[in-house]
């Protein structure tokens, strides 16, 4: 599964940041890194509109099996 991994920081507290993950299976299309990159900006724009207290500072697409998990 391809995941859109991004970091969002509070606008009022720019040093307070969170990692967010959106996982995708796009209907009628095999999820790939290329399709994730093509769809990332509209997805991030939607997320940003729904979470106006945050600003997105970085993002990447990656396989869920390759993602590092903080323990």
Coordinates of C-alpha atoms in Angstrom, one line a residue:
X1 CA 0.0 0.0 0.0
X2 CA 1.2 3.5 -0.8
X3 CA 1.1 6.1 1.9
X4 CA 1.3 9.9 1.8
X5 CA 3.4 10.8 4.8
X6 CA 3.6 14.4 5.8
X7 CA 4.6 16.7 8.6
X8 CA 2.1 19.4 9.8
X9 CA 3.0 22.1 12.3
X10 CA 0.7 24.3 14.3
X11 CA 0.6 27.8 12.8
X12 CA 0.5 29.3 16.4
X13 CA 3.3 27.1 17.6
X14 CA 5.6 26.3 14.6
X15 CA 7.8 24.0 16.6
X16 CA 4.9 21.8 17.5
X17 CA 4.7 19.3 14.6
X18 CA 3.0 16.0 14.0
X19 CA 3.6 13.3 11.4
X20 CA 0.4 12.4 9.6
X21 CA -0.2 9.4 7.2
X22 CA -2.9 9.1 4.6
X23 CA -3.1 5.6 3.1
X24 CA -4.6 5.1 -0.4
X25 CA -6.1 2.5 -2.6
X26 CA -7.4 4.5 -5.6
X27 CA -10.4 3.0 -7.3
X28 CA -9.7 1.5 -10.7
X29 CA -6.0 2.3 -10.4
X30 CA -3.0 0.4 -9.0
X31 CA -1.5 2.5 -6.2
X32 CA 2.0 3.4 -7.1
X33 CA 4.5 6.0 -6.1
X34 CA 3.8 7.8 -9.3
X35 CA 0.1 7.9 -8.7
X36 CA 0.7 9.1 -5.2
X37 CA 2.9 12.0 -6.4
X38 CA 0.3 13.0 -9.0
X39 CA -2.5 13.0 -6.4
X40 CA -0.5 14.3 -3.3
X41 CA -0.9 18.1 -3.8
X42 CA -4.8 18.0 -4.1
X43 CA -5.0 15.6 -1.2
X44 CA -2.7 17.8 0.9
X45 CA -4.7 20.9 0.0
X46 CA -7.9 19.3 1.1
X47 CA -6.3 18.2 4.4
X48 CA -5.0 21.8 4.9
X49 CA -8.5 23.3 4.3
X50 CA -10.0 20.9 6.9
X51 CA -7.2 21.6 9.4
X52 CA -6.7 25.4 9.2
X53 CA -4.6 25.5 12.5
X54 CA -1.8 23.6 10.8
X55 CA 0.6 24.2 8.0
X56 CA 2.2 21.4 6.0
X57 CA 6.0 21.6 6.0
X58 CA 7.1 18.4 4.2
X59 CA 5.6 15.3 2.5
X60 CA 6.6 12.1 0.7
X61 CA 5.1 9.0 -0.8
X62 CA 6.3 5.6 0.4
X63 CA 5.3 2.0 0.7
X64 CA 3.8 1.3 4.0
X65 CA 6.1 -1.7 4.5
X66 CA 9.2 0.7 4.2
X67 CA 8.0 3.3 6.6
X68 CA 9.9 3.6 9.8
X69 CA 7.8 3.4 12.9
X70 CA 8.8 5.4 16.0
X71 CA 8.8 3.2 19.1

